[in-house]
Each structure stands twice: as structure tokens, then as C-alpha cells.
Short mmCIF file of C-alpha atoms in Angstrom, two decimals:
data_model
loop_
_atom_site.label_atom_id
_atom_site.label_comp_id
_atom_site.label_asym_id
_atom_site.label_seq_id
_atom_site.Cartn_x
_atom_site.Cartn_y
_atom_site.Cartn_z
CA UNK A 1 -28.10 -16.36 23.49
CA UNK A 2 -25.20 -14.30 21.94
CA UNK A 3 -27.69 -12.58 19.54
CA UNK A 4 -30.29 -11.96 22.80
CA UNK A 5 -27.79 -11.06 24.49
CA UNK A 6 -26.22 -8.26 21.64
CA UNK A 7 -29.61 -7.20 21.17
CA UNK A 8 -30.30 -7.08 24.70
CA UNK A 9 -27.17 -4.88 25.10
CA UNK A 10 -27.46 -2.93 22.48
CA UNK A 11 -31.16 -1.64 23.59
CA UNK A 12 -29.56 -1.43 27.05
CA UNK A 13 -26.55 0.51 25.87
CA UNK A 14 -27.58 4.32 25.81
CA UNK A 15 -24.68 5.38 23.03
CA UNK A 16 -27.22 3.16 20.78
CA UNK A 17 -30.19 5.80 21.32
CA UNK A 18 -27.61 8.32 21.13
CA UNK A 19 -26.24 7.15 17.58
CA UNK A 20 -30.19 5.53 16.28
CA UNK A 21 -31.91 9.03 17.50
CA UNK A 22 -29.09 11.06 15.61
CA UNK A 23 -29.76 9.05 12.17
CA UNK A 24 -33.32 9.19 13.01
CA UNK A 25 -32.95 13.21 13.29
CA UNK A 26 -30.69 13.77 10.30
CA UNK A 27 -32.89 11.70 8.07
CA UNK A 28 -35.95 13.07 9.44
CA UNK A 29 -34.68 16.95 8.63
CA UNK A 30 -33.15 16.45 5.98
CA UNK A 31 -36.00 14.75 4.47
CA UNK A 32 -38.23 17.63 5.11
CA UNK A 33 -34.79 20.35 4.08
CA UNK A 34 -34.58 18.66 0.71
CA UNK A 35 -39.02 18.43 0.54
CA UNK A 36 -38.41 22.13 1.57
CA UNK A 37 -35.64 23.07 -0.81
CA UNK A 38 -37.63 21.67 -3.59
CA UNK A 39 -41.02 23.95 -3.00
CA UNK A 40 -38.59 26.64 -2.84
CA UNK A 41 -36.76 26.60 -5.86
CA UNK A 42 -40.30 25.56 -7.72
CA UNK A 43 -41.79 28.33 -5.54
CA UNK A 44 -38.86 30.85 -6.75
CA UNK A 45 -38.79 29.50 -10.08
CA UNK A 46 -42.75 30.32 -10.06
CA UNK A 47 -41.86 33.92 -8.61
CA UNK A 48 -39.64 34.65 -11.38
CA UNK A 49 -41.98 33.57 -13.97
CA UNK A 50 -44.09 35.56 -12.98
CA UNK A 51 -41.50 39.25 -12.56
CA UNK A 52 -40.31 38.23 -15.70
CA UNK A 53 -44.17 38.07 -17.10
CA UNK A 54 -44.87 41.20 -15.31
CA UNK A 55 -42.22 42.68 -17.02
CA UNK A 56 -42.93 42.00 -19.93
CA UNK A 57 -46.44 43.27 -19.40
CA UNK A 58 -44.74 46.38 -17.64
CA UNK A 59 -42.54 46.72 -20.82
CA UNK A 60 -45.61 46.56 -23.00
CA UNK A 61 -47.77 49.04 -21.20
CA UNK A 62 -44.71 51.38 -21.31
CA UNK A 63 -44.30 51.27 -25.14
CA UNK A 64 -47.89 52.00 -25.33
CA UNK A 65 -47.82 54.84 -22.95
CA UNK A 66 -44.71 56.13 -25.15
CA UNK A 67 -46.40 55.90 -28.20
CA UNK A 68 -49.47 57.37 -26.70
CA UNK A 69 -47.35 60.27 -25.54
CA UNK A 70 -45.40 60.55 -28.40
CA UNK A 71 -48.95 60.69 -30.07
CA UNK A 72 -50.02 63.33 -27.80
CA UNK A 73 -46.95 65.47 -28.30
CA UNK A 74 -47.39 65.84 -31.74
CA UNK A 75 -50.72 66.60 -31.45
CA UNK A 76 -49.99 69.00 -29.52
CA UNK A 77 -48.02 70.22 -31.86
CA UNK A 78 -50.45 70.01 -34.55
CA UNK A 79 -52.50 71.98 -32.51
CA UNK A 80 -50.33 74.73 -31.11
CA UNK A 81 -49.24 75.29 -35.12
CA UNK A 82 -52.98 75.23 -36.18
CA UNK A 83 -53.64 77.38 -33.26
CA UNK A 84 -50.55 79.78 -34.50
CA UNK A 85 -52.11 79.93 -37.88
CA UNK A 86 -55.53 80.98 -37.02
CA UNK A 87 -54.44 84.10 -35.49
CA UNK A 88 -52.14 84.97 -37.96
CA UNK A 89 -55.22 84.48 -40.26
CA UNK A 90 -57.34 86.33 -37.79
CA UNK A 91 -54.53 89.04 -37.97
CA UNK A 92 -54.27 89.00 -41.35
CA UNK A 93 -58.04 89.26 -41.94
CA UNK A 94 -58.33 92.09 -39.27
CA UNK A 95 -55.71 93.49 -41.26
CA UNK A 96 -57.39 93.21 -44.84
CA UNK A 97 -60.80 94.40 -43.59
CA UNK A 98 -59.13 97.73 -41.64
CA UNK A 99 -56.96 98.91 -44.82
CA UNK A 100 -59.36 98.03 -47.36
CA UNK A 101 -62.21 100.03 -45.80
CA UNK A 102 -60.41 102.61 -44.81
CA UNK A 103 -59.01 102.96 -47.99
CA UNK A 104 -62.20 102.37 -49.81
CA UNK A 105 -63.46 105.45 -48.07
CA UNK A 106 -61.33 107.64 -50.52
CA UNK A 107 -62.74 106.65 -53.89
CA UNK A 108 -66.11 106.05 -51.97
CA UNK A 109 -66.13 109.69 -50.91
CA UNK A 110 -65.16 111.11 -54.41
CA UNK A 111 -68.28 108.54 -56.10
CA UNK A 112 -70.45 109.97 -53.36
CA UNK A 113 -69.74 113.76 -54.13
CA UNK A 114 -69.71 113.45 -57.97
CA UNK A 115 -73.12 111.91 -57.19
CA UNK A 116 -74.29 114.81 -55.22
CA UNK A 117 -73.07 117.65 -57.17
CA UNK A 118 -74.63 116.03 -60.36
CA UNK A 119 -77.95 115.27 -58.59
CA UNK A 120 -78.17 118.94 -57.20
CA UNK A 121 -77.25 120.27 -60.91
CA UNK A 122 -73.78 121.75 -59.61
CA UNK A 123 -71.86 120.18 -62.44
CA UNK A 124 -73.95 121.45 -65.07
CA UNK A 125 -77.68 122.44 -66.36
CA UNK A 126 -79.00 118.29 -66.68
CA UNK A 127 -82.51 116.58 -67.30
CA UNK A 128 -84.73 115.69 -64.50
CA UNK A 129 -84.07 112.08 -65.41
CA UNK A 130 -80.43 112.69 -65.27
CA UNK A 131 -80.63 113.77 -62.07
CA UNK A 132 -83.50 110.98 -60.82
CA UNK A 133 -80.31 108.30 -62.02
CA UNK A 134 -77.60 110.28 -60.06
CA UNK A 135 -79.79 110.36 -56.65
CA UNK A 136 -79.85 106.73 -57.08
CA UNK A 137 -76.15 106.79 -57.64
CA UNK A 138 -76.06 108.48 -54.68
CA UNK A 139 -78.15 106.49 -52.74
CA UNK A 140 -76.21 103.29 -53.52
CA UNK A 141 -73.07 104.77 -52.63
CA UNK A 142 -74.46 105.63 -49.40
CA UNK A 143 -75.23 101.75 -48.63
CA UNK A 144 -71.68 101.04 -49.55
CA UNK A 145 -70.27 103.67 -46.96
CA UNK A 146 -72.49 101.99 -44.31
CA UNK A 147 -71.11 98.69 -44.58
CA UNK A 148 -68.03 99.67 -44.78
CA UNK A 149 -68.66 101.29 -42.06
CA UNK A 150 -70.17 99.10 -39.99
CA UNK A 151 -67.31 96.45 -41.19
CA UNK A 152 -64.83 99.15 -39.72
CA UNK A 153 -66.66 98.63 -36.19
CA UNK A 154 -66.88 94.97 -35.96
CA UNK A 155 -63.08 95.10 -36.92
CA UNK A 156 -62.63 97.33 -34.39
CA UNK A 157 -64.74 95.65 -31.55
CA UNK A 158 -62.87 92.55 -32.40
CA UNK A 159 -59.47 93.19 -31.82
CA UNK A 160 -60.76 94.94 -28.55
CA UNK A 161 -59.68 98.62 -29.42
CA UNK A 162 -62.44 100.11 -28.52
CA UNK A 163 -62.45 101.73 -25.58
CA UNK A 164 -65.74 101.72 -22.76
CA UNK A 165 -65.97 105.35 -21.17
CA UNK A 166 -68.54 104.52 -18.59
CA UNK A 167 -70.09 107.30 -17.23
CA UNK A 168 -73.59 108.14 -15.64
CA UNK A 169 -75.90 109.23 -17.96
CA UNK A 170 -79.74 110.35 -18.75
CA UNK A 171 -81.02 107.60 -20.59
CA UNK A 172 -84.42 108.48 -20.95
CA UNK A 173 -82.96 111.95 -22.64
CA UNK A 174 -80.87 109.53 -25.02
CA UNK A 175 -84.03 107.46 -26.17
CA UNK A 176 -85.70 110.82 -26.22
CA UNK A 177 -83.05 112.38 -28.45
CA UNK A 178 -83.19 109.07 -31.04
CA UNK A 179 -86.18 108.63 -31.40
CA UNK A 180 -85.94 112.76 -32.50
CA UNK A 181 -83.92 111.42 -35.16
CA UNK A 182 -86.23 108.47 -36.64
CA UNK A 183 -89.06 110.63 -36.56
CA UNK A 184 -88.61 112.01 -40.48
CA UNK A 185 -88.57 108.55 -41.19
CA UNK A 186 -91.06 107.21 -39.44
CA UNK A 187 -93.49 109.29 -40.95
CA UNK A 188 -92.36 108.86 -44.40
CA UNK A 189 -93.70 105.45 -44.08
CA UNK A 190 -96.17 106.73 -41.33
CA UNK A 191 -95.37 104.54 -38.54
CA UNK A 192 -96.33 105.35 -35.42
CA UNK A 193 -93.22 105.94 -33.35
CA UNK A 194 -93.98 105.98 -29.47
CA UNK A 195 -91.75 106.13 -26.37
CA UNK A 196 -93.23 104.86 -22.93
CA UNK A 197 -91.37 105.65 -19.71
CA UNK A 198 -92.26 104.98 -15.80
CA UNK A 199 -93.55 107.82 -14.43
CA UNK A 200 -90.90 107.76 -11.65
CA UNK A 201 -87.85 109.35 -13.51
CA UNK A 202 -84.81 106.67 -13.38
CA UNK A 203 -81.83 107.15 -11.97
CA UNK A 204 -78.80 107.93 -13.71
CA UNK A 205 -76.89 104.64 -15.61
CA UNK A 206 -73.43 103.75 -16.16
CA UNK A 207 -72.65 103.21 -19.94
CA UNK A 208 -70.59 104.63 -22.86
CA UNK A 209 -73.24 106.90 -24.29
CA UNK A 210 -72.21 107.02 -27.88
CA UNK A 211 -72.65 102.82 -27.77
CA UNK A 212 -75.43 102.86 -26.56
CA UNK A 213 -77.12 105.43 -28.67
CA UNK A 214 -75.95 103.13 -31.52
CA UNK A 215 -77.52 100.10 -30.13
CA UNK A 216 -80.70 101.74 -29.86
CA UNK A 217 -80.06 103.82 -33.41
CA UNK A 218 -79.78 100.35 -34.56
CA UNK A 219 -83.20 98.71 -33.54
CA UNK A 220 -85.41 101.71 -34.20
CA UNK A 221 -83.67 101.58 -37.61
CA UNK A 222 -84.41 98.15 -37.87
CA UNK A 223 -87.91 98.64 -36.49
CA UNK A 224 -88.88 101.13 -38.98
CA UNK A 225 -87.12 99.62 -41.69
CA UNK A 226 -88.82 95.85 -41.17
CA UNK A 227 -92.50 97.26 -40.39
CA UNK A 228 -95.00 98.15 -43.27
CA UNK A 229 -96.90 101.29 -44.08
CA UNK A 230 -99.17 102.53 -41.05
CA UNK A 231 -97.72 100.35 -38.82
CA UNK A 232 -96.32 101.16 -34.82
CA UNK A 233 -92.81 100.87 -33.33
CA UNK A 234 -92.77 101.60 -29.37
CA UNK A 235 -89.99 102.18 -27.52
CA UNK A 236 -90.78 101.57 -23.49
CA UNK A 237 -88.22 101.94 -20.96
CA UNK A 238 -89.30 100.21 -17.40
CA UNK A 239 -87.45 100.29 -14.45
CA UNK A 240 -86.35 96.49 -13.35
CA UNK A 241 -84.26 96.98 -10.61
CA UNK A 242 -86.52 95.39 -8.30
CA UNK A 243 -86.97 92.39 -10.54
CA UNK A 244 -82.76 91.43 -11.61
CA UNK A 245 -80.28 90.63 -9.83
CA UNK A 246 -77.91 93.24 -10.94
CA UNK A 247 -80.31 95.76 -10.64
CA UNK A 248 -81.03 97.03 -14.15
CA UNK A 249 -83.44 99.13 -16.26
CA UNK A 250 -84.70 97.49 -19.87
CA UNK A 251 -85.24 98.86 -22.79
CA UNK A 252 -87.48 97.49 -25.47
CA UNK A 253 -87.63 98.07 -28.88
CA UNK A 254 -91.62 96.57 -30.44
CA UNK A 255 -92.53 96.95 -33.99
CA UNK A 256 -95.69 95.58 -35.87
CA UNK A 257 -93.43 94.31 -38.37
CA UNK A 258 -92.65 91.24 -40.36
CA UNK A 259 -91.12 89.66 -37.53
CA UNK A 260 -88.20 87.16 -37.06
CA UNK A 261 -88.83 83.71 -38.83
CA UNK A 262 -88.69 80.40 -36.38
CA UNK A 263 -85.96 78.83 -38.81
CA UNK A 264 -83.60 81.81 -37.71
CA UNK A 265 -84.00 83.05 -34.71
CA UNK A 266 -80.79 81.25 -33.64
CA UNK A 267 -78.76 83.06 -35.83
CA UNK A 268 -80.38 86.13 -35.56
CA UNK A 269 -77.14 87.42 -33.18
CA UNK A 270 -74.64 86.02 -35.77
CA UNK A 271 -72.07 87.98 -37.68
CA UNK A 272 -73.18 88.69 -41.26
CA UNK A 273 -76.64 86.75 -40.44
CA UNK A 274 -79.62 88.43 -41.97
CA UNK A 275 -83.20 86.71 -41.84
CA UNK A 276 -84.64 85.54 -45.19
CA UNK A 277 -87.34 87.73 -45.04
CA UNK A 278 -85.03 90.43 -43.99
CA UNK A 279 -83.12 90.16 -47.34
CA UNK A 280 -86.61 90.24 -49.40
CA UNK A 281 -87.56 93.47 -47.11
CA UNK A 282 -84.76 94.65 -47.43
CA UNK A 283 -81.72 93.53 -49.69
CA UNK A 284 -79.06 96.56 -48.56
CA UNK A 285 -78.16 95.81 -45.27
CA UNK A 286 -74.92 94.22 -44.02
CA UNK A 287 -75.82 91.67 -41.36
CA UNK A 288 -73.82 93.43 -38.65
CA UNK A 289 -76.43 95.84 -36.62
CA UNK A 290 -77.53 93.00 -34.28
CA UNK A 291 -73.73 91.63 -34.03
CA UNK A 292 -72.79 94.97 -33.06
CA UNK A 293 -75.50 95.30 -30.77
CA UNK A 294 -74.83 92.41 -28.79
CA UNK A 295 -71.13 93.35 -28.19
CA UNK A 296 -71.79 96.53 -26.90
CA UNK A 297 -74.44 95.89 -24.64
CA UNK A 298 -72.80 92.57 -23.22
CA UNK A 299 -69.67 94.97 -22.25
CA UNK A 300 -72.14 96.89 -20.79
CA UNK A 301 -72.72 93.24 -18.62
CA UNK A 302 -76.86 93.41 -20.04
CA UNK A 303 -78.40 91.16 -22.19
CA UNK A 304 -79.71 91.42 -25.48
CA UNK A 305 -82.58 89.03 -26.45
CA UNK A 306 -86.04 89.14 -28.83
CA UNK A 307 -89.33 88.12 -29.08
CA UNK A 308 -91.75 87.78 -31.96
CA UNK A 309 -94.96 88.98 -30.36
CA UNK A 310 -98.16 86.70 -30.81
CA UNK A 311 -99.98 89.89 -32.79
CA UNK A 312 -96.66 89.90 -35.18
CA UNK A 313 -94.04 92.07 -35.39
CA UNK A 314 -90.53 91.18 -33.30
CA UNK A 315 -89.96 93.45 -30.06
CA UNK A 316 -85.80 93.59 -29.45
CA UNK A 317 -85.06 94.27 -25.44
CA UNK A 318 -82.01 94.69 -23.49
CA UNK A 319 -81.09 94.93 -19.80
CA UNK A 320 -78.47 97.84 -19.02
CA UNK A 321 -77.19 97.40 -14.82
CA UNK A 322 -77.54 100.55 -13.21
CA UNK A 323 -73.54 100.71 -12.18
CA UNK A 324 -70.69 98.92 -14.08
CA UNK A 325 -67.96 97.81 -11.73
CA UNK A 326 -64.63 99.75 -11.60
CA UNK A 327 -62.24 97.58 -13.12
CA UNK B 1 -62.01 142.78 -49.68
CA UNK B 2 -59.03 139.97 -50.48
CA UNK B 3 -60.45 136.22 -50.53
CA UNK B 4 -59.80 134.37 -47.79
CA UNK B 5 -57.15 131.37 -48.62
CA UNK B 6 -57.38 127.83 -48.04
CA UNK B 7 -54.71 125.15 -47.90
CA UNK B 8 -56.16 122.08 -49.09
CA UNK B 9 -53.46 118.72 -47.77
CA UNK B 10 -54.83 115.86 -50.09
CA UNK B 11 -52.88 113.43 -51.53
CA UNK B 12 -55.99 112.02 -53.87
CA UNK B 13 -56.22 113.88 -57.05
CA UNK B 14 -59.46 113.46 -57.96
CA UNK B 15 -60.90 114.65 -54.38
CA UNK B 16 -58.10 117.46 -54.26
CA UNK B 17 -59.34 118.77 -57.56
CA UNK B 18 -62.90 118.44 -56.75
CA UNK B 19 -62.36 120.15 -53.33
CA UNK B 20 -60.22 122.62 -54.71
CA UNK B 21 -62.91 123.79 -57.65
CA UNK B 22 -66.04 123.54 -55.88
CA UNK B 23 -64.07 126.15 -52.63
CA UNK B 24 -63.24 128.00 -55.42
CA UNK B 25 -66.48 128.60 -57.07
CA UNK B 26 -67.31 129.25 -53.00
CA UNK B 27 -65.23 132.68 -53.60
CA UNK B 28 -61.96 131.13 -51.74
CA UNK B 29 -58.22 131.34 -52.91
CA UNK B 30 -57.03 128.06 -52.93
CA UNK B 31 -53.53 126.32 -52.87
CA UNK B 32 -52.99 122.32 -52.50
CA UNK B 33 -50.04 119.86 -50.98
CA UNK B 34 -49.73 117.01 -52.25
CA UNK B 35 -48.14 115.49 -49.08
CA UNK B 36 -47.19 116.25 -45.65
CA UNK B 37 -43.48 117.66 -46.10
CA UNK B 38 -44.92 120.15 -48.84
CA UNK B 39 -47.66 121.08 -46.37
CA UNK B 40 -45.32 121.78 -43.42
CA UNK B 41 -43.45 123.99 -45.92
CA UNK B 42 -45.99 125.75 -47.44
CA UNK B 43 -48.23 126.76 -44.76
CA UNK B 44 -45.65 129.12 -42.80
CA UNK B 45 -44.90 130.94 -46.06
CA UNK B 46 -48.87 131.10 -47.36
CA UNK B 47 -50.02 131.93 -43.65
CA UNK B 48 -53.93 130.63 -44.45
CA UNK B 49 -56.94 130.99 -42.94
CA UNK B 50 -57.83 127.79 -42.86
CA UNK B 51 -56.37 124.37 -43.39
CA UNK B 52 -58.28 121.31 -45.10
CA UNK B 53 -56.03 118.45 -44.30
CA UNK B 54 -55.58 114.89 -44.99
CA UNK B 55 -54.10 112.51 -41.95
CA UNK B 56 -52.99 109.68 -44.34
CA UNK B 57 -50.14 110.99 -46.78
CA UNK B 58 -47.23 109.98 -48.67
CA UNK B 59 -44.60 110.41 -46.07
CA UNK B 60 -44.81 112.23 -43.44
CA UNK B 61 -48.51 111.99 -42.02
CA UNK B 62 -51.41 114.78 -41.28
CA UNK B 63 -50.37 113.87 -37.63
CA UNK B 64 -47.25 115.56 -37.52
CA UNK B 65 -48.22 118.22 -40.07
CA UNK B 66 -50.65 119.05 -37.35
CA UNK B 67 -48.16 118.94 -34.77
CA UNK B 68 -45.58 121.39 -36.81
CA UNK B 69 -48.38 124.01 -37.31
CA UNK B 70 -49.65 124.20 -33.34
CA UNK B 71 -45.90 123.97 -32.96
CA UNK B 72 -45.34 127.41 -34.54
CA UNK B 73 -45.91 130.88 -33.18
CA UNK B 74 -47.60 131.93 -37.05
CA UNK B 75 -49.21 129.23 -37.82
CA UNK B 76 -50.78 127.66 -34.44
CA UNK B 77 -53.92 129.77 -34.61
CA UNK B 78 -54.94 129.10 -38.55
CA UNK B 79 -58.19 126.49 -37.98
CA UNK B 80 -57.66 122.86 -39.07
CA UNK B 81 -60.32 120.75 -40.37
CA UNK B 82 -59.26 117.42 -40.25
CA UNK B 83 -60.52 115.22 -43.43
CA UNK B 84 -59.36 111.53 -43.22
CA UNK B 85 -60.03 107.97 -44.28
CA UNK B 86 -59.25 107.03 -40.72
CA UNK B 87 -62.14 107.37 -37.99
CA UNK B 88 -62.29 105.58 -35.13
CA UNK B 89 -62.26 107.35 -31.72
CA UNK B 90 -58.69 107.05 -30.93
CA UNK B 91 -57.81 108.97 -34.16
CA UNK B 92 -60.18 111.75 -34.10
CA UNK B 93 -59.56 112.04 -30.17
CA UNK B 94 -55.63 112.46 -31.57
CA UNK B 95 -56.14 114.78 -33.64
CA UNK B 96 -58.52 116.56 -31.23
CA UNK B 97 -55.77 116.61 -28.84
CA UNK B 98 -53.27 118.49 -31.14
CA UNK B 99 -55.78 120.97 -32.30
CA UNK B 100 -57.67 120.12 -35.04
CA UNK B 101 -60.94 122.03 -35.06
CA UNK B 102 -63.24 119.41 -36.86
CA UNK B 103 -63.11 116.33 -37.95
CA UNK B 104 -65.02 114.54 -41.03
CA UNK B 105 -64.93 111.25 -42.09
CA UNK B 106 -64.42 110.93 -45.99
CA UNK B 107 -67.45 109.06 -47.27
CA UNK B 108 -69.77 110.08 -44.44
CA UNK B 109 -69.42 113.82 -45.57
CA UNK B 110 -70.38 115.22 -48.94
CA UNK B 111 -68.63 117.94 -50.38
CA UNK B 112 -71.76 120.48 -49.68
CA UNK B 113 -71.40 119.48 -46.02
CA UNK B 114 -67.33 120.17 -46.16
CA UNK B 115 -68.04 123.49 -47.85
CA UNK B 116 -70.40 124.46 -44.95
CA UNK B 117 -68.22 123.19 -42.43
CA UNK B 118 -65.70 125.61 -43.35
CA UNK B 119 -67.78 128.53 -43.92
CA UNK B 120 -68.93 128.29 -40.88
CA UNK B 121 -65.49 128.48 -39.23
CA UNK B 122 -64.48 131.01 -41.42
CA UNK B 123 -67.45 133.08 -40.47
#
């Protein structure tokens, strides 16, 4: 009864709920604070793992990036030294070729005229023979003056001395005037030497006329000097405006000759390049005409290219724009 | 009638000798200089008709040999012909500029061409 009654009372007795809800509560949440506490020191303990693995990784990549740049740097290095020492050997090779040419031309100049004034008898009465060996002399020394010569100009064209004078000029009177010059030549050997032009005169074309006579000096030389006995070298000048961009007039240079082989008509532009069958026709020359060639008429903004024509022979053209921009 | 006289500025001795014998067998009177200093010193006193010089010499250069003689009252009307290892536009445009009257090339020139170069000036 006592016992019904307590329990009775109790039940009835609203401090009880009070007092059993509270301990209900404070286990309940505290139960879930420590459950909750737990995940998040495992959780944290997980998050730090992982910084301190992403550090690490961080750390790694950065050492690699530093040796990688340290790499780099010194490459760099490397490279601005090797850089440094190319053009000092580029100066120092420009520098060789201009004093040693020009100072070859003294001794070559006495050779040449103690060659001519013993071929032409002026040192003395001599045999026929004599004088045969000293035009030969003479001859030889003149192939050694044009190489040197020609060295002197690819010197000069590259260290960029040379100055362009554009001005507008008659090019049909220049090819008219060069060709004037080939034509002992030509018949020595008795090639036919031609020059076609449109029958509408052309206007008058920037260009630095003393270049470009060269260039064109330079493939009727060739021309002549690379076709046999009763063979033809034309010269044609068309007017192309209507057909490039830049509106320009081409020149073409077409021998019968022995034309350029396949194996080297890549090189054919090249510095010092000569042909094989160019050396057997040939063995004097110094590999620089076409080198030369090229320069000038790409400052001229033209191009330079060649053919070897189906009938044989090679024909060398060039564009030349009608005006050169004022720079 | 007197020979004309040449001043030949050539610091090579085998081309000054050749020069100087083959203008001589030409009918000219001919004194040399060695170098430039000799040349500037020489030429006021001789008072040639022509001059036959060098550009490269010992010391001072043909340049300013050049420039001393157009420089001078006397001397700036005596002919120069310029005669010089160097050749490339700038330098024969230089020496156009301060008065030369021709300009050969050694090695492109022989010496029969030089002799009628300056017989024709001399004319």
C-alpha cells in the first residue's frame, strides 16, 4: 500500500517529471555531445592528416618547381653566354674576312701587275711561251681578286653596312646596258644572247641601281658561263603587275645550259654552295653570286627563285615591286 | 717643256716602286711618301700636278692627307687619284666628298689602267 502509494505519488508529484525529464535531457545530449565530440576530433584529426599530406605534397611540388627553375636559370645562362659567344665569333669572323681581304688586295694587286707587264713584254723582250705562262698568271690572279671580292660583299651585306639608295629607275635600259657587256663573251662561246621586253614600255622601278645591275651581272654571267658552245641565254622582262600582289615586274634569266641538279637545288641559295656539276663546269668560282643575289633582291622585298626547264638548261627569275615603301 | 710631277703616297714598296718606274718610263717626274705625315709635308713644298695616293698608311691616313691638301690655298686644286685597298661605297663616297678625283680599287686595276687614268687627267 505504502509502495502503491509512493509510486502513486511520485507519478502524481510533478517535481518527479521535472527532476526524471532533466536526467532524461542531460543524458540524452550529452550522449549525442560526447557521439558528436568524437566524429569531430576523428573528423579534425582526418582534416589534419590530410593539410599535413597536402603539405607535404605542396612541399614536394615546390622543390621540384625550384629545381626546375634553378634548372632553367642556368640554362638560361648557358644560353645567353653561348649566345654572347657567337657574336663575338660572328664579330670576330666579320673581322678576319674584312682585314684579310682588304689587305690581300695589296700583294694581289702587285701579283696582278707583274703579271701584266710581263705578259704584254713591258718588263723585257720574252718568248711567246713566256708570255702564254704569265697570261695564265694573270688570269688566276684575276679569280683570286673576285673572290675576294665577292667575300668583301657578303661581309659587307652581313653586318648590314650597305646602304639601299632607292630610286626610280629605267630598268629595261639597265638590262639593255648588261647585256652590252656579256655580249664579247657571249660570242666567244657563240651563245645566243637575247633580251625580250613587253611592247608597252614599263614604268619606272624603285631599286638601288648598282645592286641590281649586279644581280643581273651575276646570272647572265652564270648563264653564259654554265651553257655550252652554240647554245642561247634569254633575258625577258614581262610586266606582272596585274598578276602580284605587290605589283611587280619579273625578270628572267633562261639558258640552254647544264642546268641545276635535283640533289641541290635546295642549296642552290646557300652561302659558299656551288652545284656539283657547277664545280666540274667550272672549278673558279666562289659560291657567293646566288647568295649575293638573294640578299639584294629580297631588300628590294622581290623574290628570287629557279627553274630547270623541261628542254634543259636552268632559267633564274626574280620579282622587283614597282615602289619600295619609305621607311 | 718640264715633265709634269707626280706624288706617288704608297706605303707598299714593291707597288710604290713599280708605280713609280713604270710613270717614269711614261715621261713623268716622280717623288714618293712613304706615309701620310711625309705626304702632308711634301706636297706644299713639291706643288704637283697630280697626286697618286694611298688611304691606308702608317699613321696618319690618306683621309686626312686629303683633307690637308683641299684644306690649302696651293695645294687644293692639284688632282687626287685615290688608290686604296679599301672599297666599299662609304669609302669611295668619303673620299669623293673631300675631293678626290678618281678612285681605283687595288687589285681590280692594273697598272696600264692607273697609267691611263692619270694621263687622262693630266691631259
Amino acid at each position: 500500500m505504502l509502495a502503491s502509494y509512493l509510486v502513486f505519488d511520485f507519478f502524481n508529484y510533478p517535481a518527479f517529471w521535472v527532476v526524471a525529464a532533466t536526467i532524461a535531457l542531460v543524458a540524452f545530449f550529452s550522449g549525442r555531445y560526447l557521439q558528436n565530440r568524437e566524429s569531430r576530433v576523428k573528423f579534425l584529426i582526418e582534416q589534419a592528416n590530410l593539410k599535413t599530406r597536402q603539405i607535404a605534397e605542396l612541399e614536394k611540388i615546390n622543390k621540384e618547381l625550384e629545381t626546375k627553375n634553378r634548372d632553367l636559370y642556368s640554362k638560361d645562362l648557358a644560353l645567353t653566354m653561348a649566345n654572347k659567344r657567337l657574336q663575338s665569333l660572328e664579330e670576330a669572323k666579320s673581322k678576319f674576312v674584312s682585314v684579310t681581304t682588304h689587305q690581300l688586295r695589296t700583294p694581289l694587286a702587285a701579283i696582278k701587275w707583274i703579271f701584266d707587264l710581263a705578259a704584254k713584254g713591258q718588263l723585257g723582250v720574252v718568248s711567246d711561251d713566256f708570255k702564254k705562262s704569265m697570261e695564265q698568271g694573270l688570269i688566276s690572279t684575276n679569280r683570286v681578286i673576285t673572290i675576294v671580292n665577292d667575300l668583301l660583299k657578303v661581309d659587307s651585306i652581313e653586318e648590314e653596312q650597305v646602304d639601299y639608295k632607292f630610286q626610280p629607275a629605267d630598268l629595261s635600259k639597265l638590262l639593255e646596258e648588261t647585256l652590252q657587256e656579256f655580249t664579247s663573251q657571249a660570242r666567244m662561246k657563240k651563245i645566243e644572247l637575247a633580251l625580250e621586253k613587253p611592247k608597252t614600255p614599263i614604268p619606272f622601278i624603285d631599286m638601288d641601281y648598282n645592286k641590281i645591275r649586279m644581280v643581273i651581272e651575276n646570272l647572265i654571267d652564270n648563264a653564259i658561263k654554265y651553257t655550252p658552245q652554240d647554245g642561247r641565254v634569254t633575258i625577258k622582262l614581262s610586266d606582272e603587275r596585274l598578276n602580284t600582289a605587290e605589283g611587280a615586274v619579273q625578270i628572267s634569266v633562261a639558258d640552254s645550259g647544264i642546268g641545276i641538279p635535283s640533289a641541290d637545288t635546295s642549296k642552290i641559295f646557300q652561302k659558299f654552295f656551288r652545284a656539283g656539276n657547277a664545280i666540274k663546269a667550272e672549278p673558279n668560282g666562289s659560291g657567293l653570286g646566288l647568295f649575293i643575289a638573294r640578299d639584294i633582291i629580297e631588300k628590294h622585298n622581290g623574290t628570287i627563285w629557279f627553274e630547270n626547264k623541261p628542254a634543259g638548261g636552268a632559267a633564274f627569275s626574280f620579282t622587283l615591286p614597282l615602289h619600295q615603301k619609305k621607311v | 717643256m718640264d715633265k709634269k710631277k707626280i706624288i706617288i703616297v704608297e706605303d707598299d714598296e714593291f707597288l710604290r716602286s713599280l708605280s713609280a718606274k713604270k710613270l717614269e718610263d711614261e715621261g713623268y717626274q716622280i717623288i714618293v711618301a712613304t706615309d701620310g705625315q711625309s705626304a702632308i709635308d711634301l706636297i706644299p713644298k713639291e706643288l704637283p700636278n697630280l697626286i697618286f695616293l694611298d688611304l691606308l698608311l702608317p699613321g696618319v691616313d690618306g683621309f686626312e692627307v686629303l683633307k690637308q691638301i683641299k684644306a690649302n690655298e696651293q695645294t687644293k686644286n692639284i688632282p687626287v687619284v685615290v688608290f686604296s685597298n679599301l672599297g666599299q661605297e662609304e669609302d669611295i663616297k668619303k673620299a669623293k666628298d673631300l675631293g678626290a678625283n678618281d678612285f681605283l680599287v687595288k687589285a681590280n686595276f692594273t697598272l696600264d689602267d692607273v697609267v691611263a687614268k692619270i694621263k687622262e687627267i693630266l691631259k
